[in-house]
């Protein structure tokens, strides 16, 4: 079951008002979008972007059933890295707010057929958009050990990156279970307790997923375009789930603050409260940062 994370904290960071226009760059299940739409009514409009052609139509149908029609909500099949192109296509110069909830959605993790999870057997795919790019299985079969080690370090802070990469790079795996079992057979895993070993498997899956979907390059492109997509006084709020994402958002917001692009930037990160972390473990690593656009530099 999908439970949107830190909803109230995200809404507070965005300072939503009736009549505003904004972008949800990662529509997902639509949990945040539903709450945003309720707060910008009447007269507001939300553009929801999502790269996943399997989940996006389901989410659009849910929002329509909740009473949010074309006059208040527009769905666009796009990566958030294409935000400027999307707004141009809608005839919109800039918006009042932009929200992004990075990483995978619960629906993707919970569907073994997508290949994101190490907990169930399935095809080793991991693509957000299965209609484009190459699967994780194909990527691993082609990747050099040096590049895989770099991905493990950069994408998941894996301390045994070189040792793992030497064993996995250039090999063909039949599915997620085959990859997990291959990892479990590595000599380094015998030195770990069960919790540490599972964390290593989790890191490997995360690193491969980020590489296959080119998530960091998409995030970098999104952060470069973000100021130009906001009106003066417009607000951006971004939820991240691991250090590689958070570092990029932090540096982009800090640089924008120094350059006068942003007149206000969140002081540190906002995290989920103890009750939410207890009730929804997926909220535990979440970090929220926000920024406010200064006078227009366009």
mmCIF file of C-alpha atoms in Angstrom:
data_model
loop_
_atom_site.group_PDB
_atom_site.id
_atom_site.type_symbol
_atom_site.label_atom_id
_atom_site.label_comp_id
_atom_site.label_asym_id
_atom_site.label_seq_id
_atom_site.Cartn_x
_atom_site.Cartn_y
_atom_site.Cartn_z
ATOM 1 C CA UNK A 1 0.000 0.000 0.000
ATOM 2 C CA UNK A 2 1.327 3.428 -0.958
ATOM 3 C CA UNK A 3 1.431 6.008 1.829
ATOM 4 C CA UNK A 4 2.589 9.515 0.833
ATOM 5 C CA UNK A 5 5.503 10.709 2.945
ATOM 6 C CA UNK A 6 5.694 13.892 5.032
ATOM 7 C CA UNK A 7 2.560 15.327 3.424
ATOM 8 C CA UNK A 8 1.974 18.123 5.930
ATOM 9 C CA UNK A 9 5.631 19.114 5.945
ATOM 10 C CA UNK A 10 5.682 19.289 2.134
ATOM 11 C CA UNK A 11 2.490 21.349 2.008
ATOM 12 C CA UNK A 12 3.840 23.727 4.636
ATOM 13 C CA UNK A 13 7.054 24.201 2.640
ATOM 14 C CA UNK A 14 5.085 25.076 -0.501
ATOM 15 C CA UNK A 15 2.822 27.700 1.193
ATOM 16 C CA UNK A 16 -0.042 26.802 -1.141
ATOM 17 C CA UNK A 17 -2.920 29.185 -1.811
ATOM 18 C CA UNK A 18 -6.145 28.961 -3.872
ATOM 19 C CA UNK A 19 -5.658 29.898 -7.510
ATOM 20 C CA UNK A 20 -1.997 28.925 -7.767
ATOM 21 C CA UNK A 21 -0.456 26.999 -10.646
ATOM 22 C CA UNK A 22 2.295 24.471 -10.043
ATOM 23 C CA UNK A 23 4.064 21.272 -10.994
ATOM 24 C CA UNK A 24 4.293 17.901 -9.285
ATOM 25 C CA UNK A 25 7.405 16.589 -11.004
ATOM 26 C CA UNK A 26 6.974 13.018 -9.740
ATOM 27 C CA UNK A 27 3.262 12.218 -9.741
ATOM 28 C CA UNK A 28 3.628 8.619 -8.549
ATOM 29 C CA UNK A 29 0.500 7.316 -6.816
ATOM 30 C CA UNK A 30 -0.862 10.855 -6.549
ATOM 31 C CA UNK A 31 -0.928 11.092 -2.753
ATOM 32 C CA UNK A 32 0.825 14.446 -2.605
ATOM 33 C CA UNK A 33 -0.933 15.683 -5.751
ATOM 34 C CA UNK A 34 -4.368 15.042 -4.240
ATOM 35 C CA UNK A 35 -3.548 17.200 -1.214
ATOM 36 C CA UNK A 36 -1.962 19.911 -3.356
ATOM 37 C CA UNK A 37 -5.027 20.065 -5.605
ATOM 38 C CA UNK A 38 -7.331 20.430 -2.618
ATOM 39 C CA UNK A 39 -5.336 23.412 -1.359
ATOM 40 C CA UNK A 40 -5.014 25.343 -4.623
ATOM 41 C CA UNK A 41 -8.745 25.135 -5.265
ATOM 42 C CA UNK A 42 -10.655 27.062 -6.376
ATOM 43 C CA UNK A 43 -9.010 28.331 -9.512
ATOM 44 C CA UNK A 44 -5.706 26.502 -9.208
ATOM 45 C CA UNK A 45 -4.076 24.113 -11.653
ATOM 46 C CA UNK A 46 -1.536 21.320 -11.175
ATOM 47 C CA UNK A 47 0.623 19.775 -13.896
ATOM 48 C CA UNK A 48 1.660 16.254 -12.946
ATOM 49 C CA UNK A 49 4.743 14.709 -14.570
ATOM 50 C CA UNK A 50 5.640 11.034 -14.480
ATOM 51 C CA UNK A 51 7.936 8.836 -16.515
ATOM 52 C CA UNK A 52 6.138 5.563 -15.753
ATOM 53 C CA UNK A 53 3.665 4.606 -18.510
ATOM 54 C CA UNK A 54 2.276 1.768 -16.395
ATOM 55 C CA UNK A 55 1.410 3.653 -13.211
ATOM 56 C CA UNK A 56 0.599 7.131 -14.540
ATOM 57 C CA UNK A 57 -2.751 6.214 -16.183
ATOM 58 C CA UNK A 58 -3.879 4.543 -12.946
ATOM 59 C CA UNK A 59 -3.036 7.658 -10.957
ATOM 60 C CA UNK A 60 -4.806 9.943 -13.428
ATOM 61 C CA UNK A 61 -7.918 7.771 -13.128
ATOM 62 C CA UNK A 62 -7.775 7.980 -9.314
ATOM 63 C CA UNK A 63 -7.514 11.765 -9.393
ATOM 64 C CA UNK A 64 -10.386 12.026 -11.862
ATOM 65 C CA UNK A 65 -12.504 9.846 -9.591
ATOM 66 C CA UNK A 66 -11.668 12.226 -6.756
ATOM 67 C CA UNK A 67 -13.165 15.103 -8.722
ATOM 68 C CA UNK A 68 -10.037 16.685 -10.189
ATOM 69 C CA UNK A 69 -10.763 17.123 -13.892
ATOM 70 C CA UNK A 70 -8.981 18.775 -16.799
ATOM 71 C CA UNK A 71 -9.772 22.266 -15.535
ATOM 72 C CA UNK A 72 -7.624 21.658 -12.441
ATOM 73 C CA UNK A 73 -5.200 18.884 -13.387
ATOM 74 C CA UNK A 74 -3.057 18.070 -16.429
ATOM 75 C CA UNK A 75 -0.983 14.888 -16.626
ATOM 76 C CA UNK A 76 2.104 14.792 -18.848
ATOM 77 C CA UNK A 77 4.212 11.701 -19.565
ATOM 78 C CA UNK A 78 7.646 13.171 -18.944
ATOM 79 C CA UNK A 79 10.711 12.940 -16.756
ATOM 80 C CA UNK A 80 11.002 15.948 -14.435
ATOM 81 C CA UNK A 81 14.227 16.774 -16.264
ATOM 82 C CA UNK A 82 11.933 17.958 -19.061
ATOM 83 C CA UNK A 83 10.088 20.481 -16.889
ATOM 84 C CA UNK A 84 11.030 23.508 -19.014
ATOM 85 C CA UNK A 85 9.899 21.809 -22.209
ATOM 86 C CA UNK A 86 6.633 20.742 -20.557
ATOM 87 C CA UNK A 87 5.835 24.264 -19.385
ATOM 88 C CA UNK A 88 6.665 25.679 -22.813
ATOM 89 C CA UNK A 89 4.310 23.113 -24.328
ATOM 90 C CA UNK A 90 1.560 24.263 -21.978
ATOM 91 C CA UNK A 91 2.201 27.921 -22.815
ATOM 92 C CA UNK A 92 3.343 28.648 -19.268
ATOM 93 C CA UNK A 93 6.368 30.805 -18.540
ATOM 94 C CA UNK A 94 6.688 30.130 -14.818
ATOM 95 C CA UNK A 95 4.672 28.644 -11.958
ATOM 96 C CA UNK A 96 3.994 29.389 -8.302
ATOM 97 C CA UNK A 97 5.466 26.141 -6.992
ATOM 98 C CA UNK A 98 7.292 22.954 -7.947
ATOM 99 C CA UNK A 99 7.275 19.764 -5.900
ATOM 100 C CA UNK A 100 9.307 16.583 -6.444
ATOM 101 C CA UNK A 101 9.338 13.311 -4.486
ATOM 102 C CA UNK A 102 12.426 11.526 -5.787
ATOM 103 C CA UNK A 103 13.266 7.846 -6.217
ATOM 104 C CA UNK A 104 10.912 4.909 -6.686
ATOM 105 C CA UNK A 105 7.270 4.774 -5.687
ATOM 106 C CA UNK A 106 5.804 2.049 -3.506
ATOM 107 C CA UNK A 107 3.879 0.643 -6.491
ATOM 108 C CA UNK A 108 7.128 0.081 -8.361
ATOM 109 C CA UNK A 109 8.882 -1.522 -5.394
ATOM 110 C CA UNK A 110 5.896 -3.705 -4.540
ATOM 111 C CA UNK A 111 5.459 -5.124 -8.060
ATOM 112 C CA UNK A 112 8.016 -7.943 -8.557
ATOM 113 C CA UNK A 113 7.427 -7.799 -12.318
ATOM 114 C CA UNK A 114 9.192 -4.425 -12.404
ATOM 115 C CA UNK A 115 12.423 -5.849 -10.950
ATOM 116 C CA UNK A 116 13.065 -3.090 -8.409
ATOM 117 C CA UNK A 117 12.875 -5.246 -5.300
ATOM 118 C CA UNK A 118 15.327 -7.833 -4.008
ATOM 119 C CA UNK A 119 12.661 -9.378 -1.782
ATOM 120 C CA UNK A 120 10.777 -11.219 -4.565
ATOM 121 C CA UNK A 121 11.889 -12.931 -7.737
ATOM 122 C CA UNK A 122 11.191 -11.182 -11.010
ATOM 123 C CA UNK A 123 12.805 -9.967 -14.218
ATOM 124 C CA UNK A 124 15.906 -7.879 -13.611
ATOM 125 C CA UNK A 125 14.514 -4.761 -15.283
ATOM 126 C CA UNK A 126 14.346 -1.717 -12.941
ATOM 127 C CA UNK A 127 13.391 0.780 -15.662
ATOM 128 C CA UNK A 128 10.995 3.548 -14.630
ATOM 129 C CA UNK A 129 9.877 3.525 -18.249
ATOM 130 C CA UNK A 130 10.121 -0.058 -19.566
ATOM 131 C CA UNK A 131 9.591 1.242 -23.090
ATOM 132 C CA UNK A 132 12.959 3.006 -23.199
ATOM 133 C CA UNK A 133 16.591 2.290 -22.415
ATOM 134 C CA UNK A 134 18.084 -1.044 -21.411
ATOM 135 C CA UNK A 135 17.159 -3.299 -18.525
ATOM 136 C CA UNK A 136 19.317 -3.796 -15.445
ATOM 137 C CA UNK A 137 20.162 -7.290 -16.705
ATOM 138 C CA UNK A 138 21.463 -5.912 -20.003
ATOM 139 C CA UNK A 139 23.303 -3.083 -18.240
ATOM 140 C CA UNK A 140 25.119 -5.491 -15.907
ATOM 141 C CA UNK A 141 25.997 -7.786 -18.797
ATOM 142 C CA UNK A 142 27.732 -4.902 -20.587
ATOM 143 C CA UNK A 143 29.187 -2.790 -17.785
ATOM 144 C CA UNK A 144 32.914 -2.727 -16.964
ATOM 145 C CA UNK A 145 33.983 -3.423 -13.403
ATOM 146 C CA UNK A 146 35.415 0.093 -12.994
ATOM 147 C CA UNK A 147 32.149 1.727 -14.041
ATOM 148 C CA UNK A 148 30.075 -0.553 -11.813
ATOM 149 C CA UNK A 149 32.342 0.187 -8.839
ATOM 150 C CA UNK A 150 31.950 3.900 -9.495
ATOM 151 C CA UNK A 151 28.163 3.500 -9.596
ATOM 152 C CA UNK A 152 28.162 1.555 -6.327
ATOM 153 C CA UNK A 153 30.177 4.265 -4.590
ATOM 154 C CA UNK A 154 28.368 7.263 -6.074
ATOM 155 C CA UNK A 155 24.817 5.897 -6.064
ATOM 156 C CA UNK A 156 24.701 4.064 -2.742
ATOM 157 C CA UNK A 157 27.884 4.741 -0.758
ATOM 158 C CA UNK A 158 28.772 1.032 -0.926
ATOM 159 C CA UNK A 159 32.033 0.431 1.008
ATOM 160 C CA UNK A 160 32.801 -2.834 -0.825
ATOM 161 C CA UNK A 161 32.264 -1.371 -4.295
ATOM 162 C CA UNK A 162 35.427 -2.725 -5.933
ATOM 163 C CA UNK A 163 35.038 -6.242 -4.565
ATOM 164 C CA UNK A 164 31.370 -6.473 -5.566
ATOM 165 C CA UNK A 165 31.940 -4.937 -9.004
ATOM 166 C CA UNK A 166 34.697 -7.439 -9.810
ATOM 167 C CA UNK A 167 32.221 -10.300 -9.273
ATOM 168 C CA UNK A 168 29.126 -8.832 -10.978
ATOM 169 C CA UNK A 169 30.350 -6.784 -13.939
ATOM 170 C CA UNK A 170 29.882 -8.346 -17.356
ATOM 171 C CA UNK A 171 27.711 -11.207 -16.099
ATOM 172 C CA UNK A 172 24.193 -12.154 -17.160
ATOM 173 C CA UNK A 173 21.665 -12.749 -14.387
ATOM 174 C CA UNK A 174 18.378 -14.559 -14.959
ATOM 175 C CA UNK A 175 16.397 -12.367 -12.579
ATOM 176 C CA UNK A 176 16.387 -10.564 -9.254
ATOM 177 C CA UNK A 177 16.666 -13.789 -7.258
ATOM 178 C CA UNK A 178 19.711 -14.876 -9.258
ATOM 179 C CA UNK A 179 21.395 -11.542 -8.552
ATOM 180 C CA UNK A 180 20.607 -11.740 -4.829
ATOM 181 C CA UNK A 181 21.923 -15.312 -4.588
ATOM 182 C CA UNK A 182 25.091 -14.333 -6.435
ATOM 183 C CA UNK A 183 25.652 -11.522 -3.948
ATOM 184 C CA UNK A 184 25.014 -13.831 -0.997
ATOM 185 C CA UNK A 185 27.720 -16.198 -2.251
ATOM 186 C CA UNK A 186 30.403 -13.500 -2.226
ATOM 187 C CA UNK A 187 33.135 -14.129 0.377
ATOM 188 C CA UNK A 188 32.632 -10.678 1.883
ATOM 189 C CA UNK A 189 29.033 -11.576 2.810
ATOM 190 C CA UNK A 190 30.279 -14.347 5.109
ATOM 191 C CA UNK A 191 31.917 -11.655 7.241
ATOM 192 C CA UNK A 192 28.606 -9.861 7.806
ATOM 193 C CA UNK A 193 25.628 -10.458 10.057
ATOM 194 C CA UNK A 194 22.197 -10.814 8.447
ATOM 195 C CA UNK A 195 21.266 -7.144 8.782
ATOM 196 C CA UNK A 196 24.525 -5.914 7.282
ATOM 197 C CA UNK A 197 24.287 -8.412 4.422
ATOM 198 C CA UNK A 198 20.763 -7.261 3.565
ATOM 199 C CA UNK A 199 21.920 -3.652 3.572
ATOM 200 C CA UNK A 200 24.638 -4.547 1.065
ATOM 201 C CA UNK A 201 22.085 -6.202 -1.226
ATOM 202 C CA UNK A 202 19.814 -3.162 -0.883
ATOM 203 C CA UNK A 203 22.671 -0.836 -1.806
ATOM 204 C CA UNK A 204 23.561 -2.866 -4.892
ATOM 205 C CA UNK A 205 19.967 -2.792 -6.147
ATOM 206 C CA UNK A 206 19.741 0.944 -5.469
ATOM 207 C CA UNK A 207 22.976 1.704 -7.286
ATOM 208 C CA UNK A 208 21.998 -0.324 -10.353
ATOM 209 C CA UNK A 209 18.526 1.251 -10.471
ATOM 210 C CA UNK A 210 19.949 4.775 -10.350
ATOM 211 C CA UNK A 211 22.432 3.960 -13.115
ATOM 212 C CA UNK A 212 19.877 2.270 -15.377
ATOM 213 C CA UNK A 213 17.477 5.214 -15.092
ATOM 214 C CA UNK A 214 20.208 7.875 -15.173
ATOM 215 C CA UNK A 215 18.549 9.399 -12.132
ATOM 216 C CA UNK A 216 21.365 11.708 -11.095
ATOM 217 C CA UNK A 217 21.789 13.272 -14.523
ATOM 218 C CA UNK A 218 18.002 13.810 -14.636
ATOM 219 C CA UNK A 219 18.074 15.414 -11.189
ATOM 220 C CA UNK A 220 20.974 17.670 -12.171
ATOM 221 C CA UNK A 221 19.080 18.793 -15.291
ATOM 222 C CA UNK A 222 15.933 19.425 -13.243
ATOM 223 C CA UNK A 223 17.807 21.496 -10.644
ATOM 224 C CA UNK A 224 19.458 23.607 -13.367
ATOM 225 C CA UNK A 225 16.098 24.451 -14.933
ATOM 226 C CA UNK A 226 14.161 24.882 -11.700
ATOM 227 C CA UNK A 227 14.797 28.606 -11.019
ATOM 228 C CA UNK A 228 13.722 29.549 -14.531
ATOM 229 C CA UNK A 229 10.449 27.671 -14.026
ATOM 230 C CA UNK A 230 9.461 29.555 -10.855
ATOM 231 C CA UNK A 231 7.839 32.965 -10.606
ATOM 232 C CA UNK A 232 9.453 35.517 -8.279
ATOM 233 C CA UNK A 233 8.445 34.330 -4.825
ATOM 234 C CA UNK A 234 7.728 30.851 -6.189
ATOM 235 C CA UNK A 235 8.617 27.929 -3.967
ATOM 236 C CA UNK A 236 10.274 24.563 -4.612
ATOM 237 C CA UNK A 237 10.145 21.578 -2.248
ATOM 238 C CA UNK A 238 12.073 18.360 -2.890
ATOM 239 C CA UNK A 239 11.961 15.073 -0.991
ATOM 240 C CA UNK A 240 15.101 12.927 -1.246
ATOM 241 C CA UNK A 241 15.799 9.423 0.042
ATOM 242 C CA UNK A 242 19.555 8.951 0.028
ATOM 243 C CA UNK A 243 22.723 10.973 0.290
ATOM 244 C CA UNK A 244 23.450 11.210 -3.444
ATOM 245 C CA UNK A 245 20.115 12.935 -4.080
ATOM 246 C CA UNK A 246 20.284 15.134 -0.999
ATOM 247 C CA UNK A 247 23.824 16.347 -1.787
ATOM 248 C CA UNK A 248 22.711 17.542 -5.203
ATOM 249 C CA UNK A 249 19.644 19.351 -3.927
ATOM 250 C CA UNK A 250 21.578 20.917 -1.041
ATOM 251 C CA UNK A 251 24.373 22.185 -3.303
ATOM 252 C CA UNK A 252 21.947 23.532 -5.933
ATOM 253 C CA UNK A 253 19.898 25.413 -3.345
ATOM 254 C CA UNK A 254 22.977 26.742 -1.568
ATOM 255 C CA UNK A 255 24.532 27.911 -4.840
ATOM 256 C CA UNK A 256 21.243 29.560 -5.801
ATOM 257 C CA UNK A 257 21.184 31.320 -2.439
ATOM 258 C CA UNK A 258 24.718 32.643 -2.874
ATOM 259 C CA UNK A 259 23.943 33.855 -6.405
ATOM 260 C CA UNK A 260 20.699 35.556 -5.386
ATOM 261 C CA UNK A 261 18.558 33.184 -7.428
ATOM 262 C CA UNK A 262 16.890 32.003 -4.227
ATOM 263 C CA UNK A 263 16.115 34.539 -1.506
ATOM 264 C CA UNK A 264 15.421 31.887 1.098
ATOM 265 C CA UNK A 265 16.603 28.300 1.495
ATOM 266 C CA UNK A 266 15.633 25.783 4.172
ATOM 267 C CA UNK A 267 17.997 25.713 7.115
ATOM 268 C CA UNK A 268 19.047 22.050 7.111
ATOM 269 C CA UNK A 269 16.584 19.302 6.325
ATOM 270 C CA UNK A 270 13.082 18.505 7.506
ATOM 271 C CA UNK A 271 12.573 14.846 8.453
ATOM 272 C CA UNK A 272 9.544 12.731 9.288
ATOM 273 C CA UNK A 273 8.388 12.726 12.886
ATOM 274 C CA UNK A 274 8.801 9.684 15.137
ATOM 275 C CA UNK A 275 5.186 8.569 14.715
ATOM 276 C CA UNK A 276 5.369 8.630 10.920
ATOM 277 C CA UNK A 277 8.709 6.804 10.922
ATOM 278 C CA UNK A 278 7.197 4.178 13.189
ATOM 279 C CA UNK A 279 3.993 3.752 11.141
ATOM 280 C CA UNK A 280 5.647 4.039 7.727
ATOM 281 C CA UNK A 281 9.276 2.780 7.738
ATOM 282 C CA UNK A 282 9.773 4.037 4.177
ATOM 283 C CA UNK A 283 9.657 7.596 5.548
ATOM 284 C CA UNK A 284 12.752 7.047 7.730
ATOM 285 C CA UNK A 285 15.412 8.114 5.176
ATOM 286 C CA UNK A 286 13.336 10.981 3.707
ATOM 287 C CA UNK A 287 14.806 14.495 3.753
ATOM 288 C CA UNK A 288 12.892 17.581 2.680
ATOM 289 C CA UNK A 289 14.563 20.768 1.446
ATOM 290 C CA UNK A 290 12.874 23.884 0.072
ATOM 291 C CA UNK A 291 13.801 27.176 -1.562
ATOM 292 C CA UNK A 292 12.103 30.456 -2.532
ATOM 293 C CA UNK A 293 12.808 32.173 -5.871
ATOM 294 C CA UNK A 294 14.062 35.740 -5.821
ATOM 295 C CA UNK A 295 13.353 38.450 -8.355
ATOM 296 C CA UNK A 296 13.115 37.222 -11.926
ATOM 297 C CA UNK A 297 16.432 36.819 -13.742
ATOM 298 C CA UNK A 298 14.871 35.836 -17.071
#
